[in-house]
C-alpha cells in the first residue's frame, strides 16, 4: 500500500508542477472578447489561388495541411492536425466541426496582376476566386517575389472581406520578412531568437506558410467581419484567436522558445501535429476562450 501511495503522491506532484509551468509560460498578449458577430461554420469551401511561382513542396505542403484539418493521420504518432482544427471549430456557436473542402484551386504562374498586391488587386483576385462559387472562401497564397500590402508589418497572414466575401491572404516571407514571419525556422528580428528549428517538410518557407495559413484560417473563421472574437491592442492593432499567443507552439513556451515540440528522428524536423499520410506540421498556439489562456496542440 505504502508503495502505491507514494507513487500516487509523486504523480500528483508531477501533474501540479506540469500545470503551473504550462500556465506561467503561455500568457496571451491580451484577453479576447466575443463581440457576438457572425462566425463561419458548417461547411467551409475553399477556393485556393497560388499567385506566382511557388515551389512544388510549398504547394503540396499547404494542400496536405488543408486535407488534414478533417482527417486523422495514423494513430500513435502524437497530436493530430484535426485536433487543432476541432479547437478552432469549438469557438464557433454550436461548436460543430467545420468541414473544410478545397472546391477549386488554380495557379497564376504569370503574375497576371503584377508583383505588388495592393488592396485593389487583392479585391480582383478575391472576386475571380468565387466566380460561380458564391459561398467559397478565397485563400490566396503569394509567391516569394510578391509584395502583399499589409503583410510583414507585424502580420504574416491577413484576412478581410470584400462585398461580404471573407478571404485570407498569405505570402512567402523568405525575401520580404524572414525575421518576422519565418521564426522558428529562421532568426527572429526582435527579442530573443532562441534555437532555430528544422522545418518538418524540409522547406523553411513551406512550413512558415503553414503557420501563416493556420493562423489566417483560425482568425477568419472566428472573426470574419471584425465583429467576432478579438480585442484591440496597443495602437488599435486587432488581436485575434491566432495572434494572441505569438511564437508559441508547445507547452512551456517563452519568448525565443517555442515550447515543447517533437523532433522527427529521420529528418530532424520539428513538429507538433501529424496529418494525412503521417505528414508532420508545426501549428501555432490559439487563444482558448474557455480557459482565457493560450492553447497548443502538444
Ligand atoms: C504563362 O506564360 C507562358 C509563357 O508566356 C505561357 O506559355 C503560359 O500559357 C502562360 N500561362 C498562363 C496560365 O497564362
Coordinates of N, CA and C in Angstrom, one line a residue, residues 31-39 91-93 222-223 227-231 287 289:
X31 N -6.5 39.5 -23.4 CA -7.7 38.7 -23.4 C -8.7 39.1 -24.5
X32 N -9.2 38.1 -25.2 CA -10.1 38.4 -26.3 C -11.5 38.3 -25.8
X33 N -12.4 39.0 -26.5 CA -13.8 39.0 -26.2 C -14.6 38.6 -27.4
X34 N -15.7 37.9 -27.2 CA -16.5 37.6 -28.3 C -17.6 38.7 -28.4
X35 N -17.5 39.4 -29.6 CA -18.4 40.5 -29.8 C -19.7 40.1 -30.3
X36 N -19.9 38.8 -30.5 CA -21.2 38.3 -30.8 C -21.6 38.3 -32.3
X37 N -20.7 38.8 -33.2 CA -21.0 38.9 -34.6 C -20.8 37.5 -35.3
X38 N -21.1 37.5 -36.6 CA -21.0 36.3 -37.4 C -19.7 35.6 -37.3
X39 N -19.7 34.2 -37.2 CA -18.5 33.4 -37.4 C -18.8 32.4 -38.5
X91 N -14.9 27.1 -31.0 CA -15.1 28.5 -30.6 C -16.4 29.1 -31.3
X92 N -16.8 28.4 -32.3 CA -17.9 28.9 -33.1 C -19.2 28.4 -32.5
X93 N -20.3 29.3 -32.5 CA -21.5 28.9 -31.9 C -22.0 27.5 -32.3
X222 N -13.2 32.8 -36.9 CA -13.8 33.3 -35.6 C -14.0 34.8 -35.6
X223 N -13.5 35.5 -36.7 CA -13.7 36.9 -36.8 C -13.8 37.4 -38.2
X227 N -16.3 41.4 -36.2 CA -17.4 41.5 -35.2 C -17.4 40.3 -34.3
X228 N -16.4 39.4 -34.4 CA -16.5 38.2 -33.6 C -15.5 38.2 -32.5
X229 N -14.6 37.2 -32.5 CA -13.6 37.0 -31.4 C -12.4 37.9 -31.6
X230 N -12.2 38.9 -30.8 CA -11.0 39.8 -31.0 C -10.9 40.8 -29.8
X231 N -9.8 41.5 -29.8 CA -9.7 42.6 -28.9 C -8.8 43.6 -29.6
X287 N -5.7 31.2 -28.9 CA -6.3 31.7 -27.7 C -7.5 30.8 -27.4
X289 N -10.9 30.6 -25.5 CA -11.9 31.4 -24.8 C -12.4 30.7 -23.5

